[in-house]
XYZ file of C-alpha atoms in Angstrom:
302
model
C -34.958 -13.606 -8.255
C -33.570 -16.025 -10.839
C -34.018 -13.405 -13.557
C -32.025 -10.878 -11.514
C -29.201 -13.372 -11.019
C -29.030 -14.134 -14.746
C -29.055 -10.436 -15.628
C -26.199 -9.804 -13.199
C -23.983 -12.475 -14.764
C -24.894 -11.424 -18.327
C -24.147 -7.763 -17.631
C -20.827 -8.705 -16.030
C -19.874 -10.788 -19.074
C -20.914 -8.031 -21.471
C -18.160 -5.659 -20.297
C -15.069 -7.720 -21.242
C -16.750 -8.916 -24.453
C -17.582 -5.376 -25.583
C -14.107 -4.186 -24.545
C -12.529 -6.922 -26.671
C -14.644 -5.930 -29.678
C -14.001 -2.237 -29.116
C -10.228 -2.667 -29.059
C -10.460 -4.393 -32.444
C -12.311 -1.466 -33.966
C -15.680 -3.143 -34.432
C -17.513 -0.040 -33.195
C -15.126 2.606 -34.513
C -11.815 4.104 -33.320
C -10.600 2.750 -29.999
C -10.436 4.878 -26.857
C -6.728 5.626 -27.222
C -7.101 6.992 -30.739
C -9.979 9.248 -29.709
C -8.087 10.508 -26.656
C -5.105 11.427 -28.831
C -7.432 13.292 -31.176
C -8.813 15.454 -28.320
C -5.943 15.926 -25.824
C -6.730 17.328 -22.362
C -4.894 18.054 -19.129
C -6.802 15.255 -17.364
C -5.975 12.261 -19.525
C -3.999 9.421 -17.922
C -1.067 7.446 -19.265
C -1.975 4.379 -21.303
C -0.766 1.871 -18.706
C -3.350 3.133 -16.209
C -6.216 1.753 -18.298
C -4.950 -1.785 -17.724
C -6.919 -1.649 -14.473
C -9.994 -2.518 -16.527
C -8.775 -6.119 -16.733
C -8.731 -6.388 -12.932
C -12.109 -4.644 -12.671
C -13.762 -6.972 -15.193
C -12.380 -10.051 -13.433
C -13.527 -8.939 -9.983
C -16.930 -7.909 -11.333
C -17.373 -11.479 -12.572
C -16.477 -12.704 -9.084
C -19.146 -10.395 -7.653
C -21.694 -11.662 -10.188
C -20.992 -15.250 -9.171
C -21.327 -14.261 -5.510
C -24.732 -12.713 -6.190
C -25.671 -15.736 -8.318
C -25.658 -17.922 -5.211
C -28.941 -16.269 -4.300
C -28.699 -16.322 -0.513
C -27.368 -12.818 0.034
C -29.695 -10.104 1.254
C -28.893 -6.426 1.068
C -30.873 -4.105 3.357
C -32.639 -1.058 2.028
C -31.920 2.493 3.164
C -33.696 1.945 6.477
C -31.801 -1.310 6.979
C -34.770 -3.329 8.254
C -36.099 -5.204 5.232
C -34.510 -7.011 2.295
C -34.428 -5.394 -1.145
C -33.327 -6.234 -4.680
C -32.221 -2.636 -5.238
C -28.550 -3.616 -5.130
C -29.012 -6.221 -7.873
C -30.658 -3.699 -10.188
C -27.986 -1.098 -9.469
C -25.243 -3.594 -10.323
C -27.023 -4.664 -13.519
C -27.502 -1.070 -14.659
C -23.951 -0.083 -13.713
C -22.406 -2.976 -15.623
C -24.674 -2.527 -18.664
C -23.962 1.205 -18.796
C -20.214 0.577 -18.544
C -20.409 -1.793 -21.515
C -22.574 0.563 -23.557
C -20.236 3.495 -22.879
C -17.462 1.750 -24.838
C -19.725 1.530 -27.892
C -21.065 5.079 -27.594
C -17.612 6.574 -27.051
C -16.209 4.745 -30.086
C -19.009 6.279 -32.133
C -17.865 9.677 -30.759
C -21.299 10.527 -29.421
C -19.615 12.470 -26.670
C -22.628 13.942 -24.906
C -24.381 10.591 -24.743
C -21.162 8.929 -23.567
C -20.845 11.557 -20.831
C -24.383 10.883 -19.586
C -23.770 7.127 -19.669
C -20.539 7.190 -17.663
C -22.003 9.443 -14.960
C -25.106 7.260 -14.689
C -22.906 4.173 -14.393
C -20.877 5.858 -11.655
C -24.006 6.712 -9.661
C -25.345 3.138 -9.900
C -22.109 1.426 -8.906
C -21.246 3.823 -6.073
C -24.742 3.417 -4.641
C -24.468 -0.376 -4.862
C -21.005 -0.305 -3.271
C -22.296 1.705 -0.313
C -25.230 -0.678 0.174
C -22.945 -3.717 0.121
C -20.298 -2.093 2.341
C -22.967 -1.710 5.020
C -24.630 -5.099 4.466
C -21.441 -7.214 4.245
C -18.916 -5.326 6.369
C -16.528 -8.120 7.358
C -15.026 -11.425 6.312
C -14.242 -13.069 2.993
C -17.673 -12.196 1.586
C -16.846 -8.512 1.996
C -13.822 -8.895 -0.281
C -15.907 -10.807 -2.834
C -18.756 -8.284 -2.867
C -17.497 -4.858 -1.794
C -14.006 -4.810 -3.332
C -15.142 -5.204 -6.991
C -17.662 -2.378 -6.783
C -15.324 -0.157 -4.782
C -12.577 -0.636 -7.372
C -14.964 -0.046 -10.265
C -16.478 3.019 -8.618
C -13.082 4.474 -7.741
C -11.861 4.265 -11.306
C -15.107 5.669 -12.719
C -14.987 8.567 -10.235
C -11.853 9.740 -12.020
C -12.742 8.524 -15.526
C -15.986 10.519 -15.472
C -13.992 13.736 -15.160
C -11.578 12.624 -17.868
C -14.577 12.079 -20.122
C -16.014 15.462 -19.105
C -12.786 17.214 -20.097
C -12.703 15.388 -23.416
C -16.296 16.349 -24.169
C -15.477 20.000 -23.439
C -12.551 19.872 -25.876
C -14.434 17.958 -28.570
C -17.383 20.366 -28.427
C -15.072 23.384 -27.961
C -17.201 24.641 -25.101
C -14.219 26.266 -23.395
C -10.784 27.417 -24.600
C -8.719 24.497 -25.862
C -5.406 26.354 -26.198
C -5.285 27.282 -22.503
C -7.160 24.549 -20.649
C -5.662 25.079 -17.214
C -8.302 27.438 -15.698
C -11.286 25.183 -16.322
C -9.195 22.057 -15.706
C -8.497 23.301 -12.173
C -12.254 23.624 -11.637
C -12.695 20.010 -12.744
C -9.876 18.971 -10.401
C -11.643 20.693 -7.494
C -14.907 18.898 -8.283
C -13.103 15.572 -8.715
C -11.380 16.013 -5.353
C -14.700 16.766 -3.675
C -16.343 13.680 -5.155
C -13.422 11.388 -4.287
C -13.145 12.547 -0.681
C -16.888 12.492 0.030
C -17.466 9.085 -1.588
C -14.406 7.643 0.151
C -15.692 8.874 3.517
C -19.124 7.356 2.873
C -17.632 3.999 1.900
C -15.507 3.998 5.059
C -18.359 4.897 7.405
C -18.139 3.346 10.892
C -18.913 -0.355 10.725
C -17.688 -0.994 7.182
C -14.779 -3.300 6.470
C -11.409 -2.829 4.768
C -12.613 -4.059 1.355
C -13.745 -0.484 0.648
C -10.039 0.351 0.278
C -10.465 -0.594 -3.380
C -12.106 2.773 -4.033
C -9.103 4.841 -2.977
C -6.682 2.337 -4.546
C -8.286 2.675 -7.998
C -8.469 6.458 -7.740
C -4.832 6.781 -6.664
C -3.800 4.458 -9.509
C -5.550 6.731 -11.990
C -4.166 9.918 -10.434
C -0.617 8.605 -10.736
C -1.371 7.782 -14.383
C -2.543 11.360 -14.970
C 0.608 12.676 -13.280
C 2.931 10.656 -15.524
C 1.026 11.517 -18.701
C 0.965 15.248 -17.986
C 4.639 15.366 -17.026
C 5.518 14.240 -20.528
C 2.975 16.542 -22.189
C 3.924 19.804 -23.902
C 0.486 21.388 -23.479
C 0.364 24.664 -21.507
C -0.435 23.949 -17.868
C 0.287 20.231 -18.128
C 2.894 20.228 -15.341
C 0.556 22.111 -13.020
C -2.145 19.526 -13.672
C 0.389 16.751 -13.076
C 1.246 18.012 -9.591
C -2.395 18.660 -8.734
C -2.997 14.970 -9.452
C -0.181 13.988 -7.083
C -1.455 16.325 -4.363
C -4.955 14.863 -4.630
C -3.557 11.322 -4.484
C -1.653 12.163 -1.280
C -4.712 13.770 0.330
C -6.908 10.816 -0.627
C -4.379 8.301 0.753
C -4.062 10.280 4.000
C -7.834 10.483 4.376
C -8.145 6.737 3.794
C -5.518 5.985 6.438
C -7.291 8.226 8.935
C -10.683 6.649 8.178
C -9.325 3.129 8.662
C -7.621 4.030 11.937
C -10.820 5.653 13.160
C -12.809 2.538 12.220
C -10.766 0.277 14.498
C -12.709 -0.862 17.579
C -11.274 0.280 20.921
C -8.996 -2.352 22.452
C -9.530 -2.033 26.203
C -11.126 -4.247 28.823
C -14.721 -3.667 29.893
C -14.904 -1.426 32.911
C -17.511 -1.653 35.671
C -19.378 1.350 34.289
C -19.584 0.048 30.707
C -22.779 -1.344 29.217
C -22.775 -5.051 28.426
C -24.918 -6.837 25.837
C -27.880 -8.849 26.991
C -27.848 -12.496 25.890
C -31.618 -12.437 25.633
C -32.178 -9.304 23.530
C -28.696 -8.398 22.222
C -29.405 -4.876 23.458
C -26.977 -3.054 25.758
C -27.936 -3.344 29.406
C -26.227 -1.609 32.307
C -24.068 -3.775 34.559
C -25.259 -4.457 38.119
C -24.167 -1.903 40.681
C -22.261 -3.282 43.629
C -23.971 -2.802 46.973
C -27.367 -1.880 45.572
C -30.169 -2.594 48.081
C -32.652 -5.329 47.248
C -36.367 -4.591 47.677
C -39.238 -6.921 48.234
C -41.666 -7.337 45.330
C -44.376 -5.103 46.801
C -42.397 -3.182 49.396
C -41.525 0.017 47.546
C -38.743 1.963 49.239
C -39.674 1.039 52.853
C -37.050 -0.781 54.942
C -37.633 -4.452 55.834
C -39.552 -5.175 59.035
C -37.690 -6.383 62.063
C -38.626 -9.862 63.167
């Protein structure tokens, strides 16, 4: 267990350290220079990438939370403790750090595989934690960092996919709108499905970080494409806005649905048993009492 805790904190520290080195050109051109070299209709405005600073900080908070060592995350069945979440977090953080190096080297196909693998790991871990720590301050310390990280990667993975297509010239680069709309449809499907899973009944509001990061990135794409002169850029810009509105509306509906009903207990409602914590039916008024061995026969007259 101690090894897992150390790996979590080391992987969390590796991301800001590698990002710092990458921005100084130690591994090659920085992300901005490469994005300008291969323009797409899915790239976001430069300010949007500042979210990485918040993500790195919150990921360190999560690592310190896991470092305490007294937090148990249930497995898929929910009835025994597992270290799966720790390994998913370690892999997700390590893959995020390695992506910065691989992308600077312009190994686009490898970078694409790395960012999608990181997304899978962190989304899986976020869903495990959202179920295991649904409420309270611990939920904000554990669920929010992964939800924010996963939300941003859910959009960034498609940005990277578009850039790989352009760099490898797999599809037309002069008129990118047709295949960009396909990527937008797939991105919308992923965002809406993952958001619904993170806001399943019983999970807390810390999962809002997923939609918040995605909407932040979608607004960044909208602003970047509005100022672009590429064919189809304005269409892509308004698709980004439409997806942001749909995602925000879905999130609002999911949170309203997750609220517990606020009404008094009625006579017909089940009430929890203090002995077993299982729901037991309330006593029925006027029910006849029977003797221990008397069956349904009426009491004898004396």
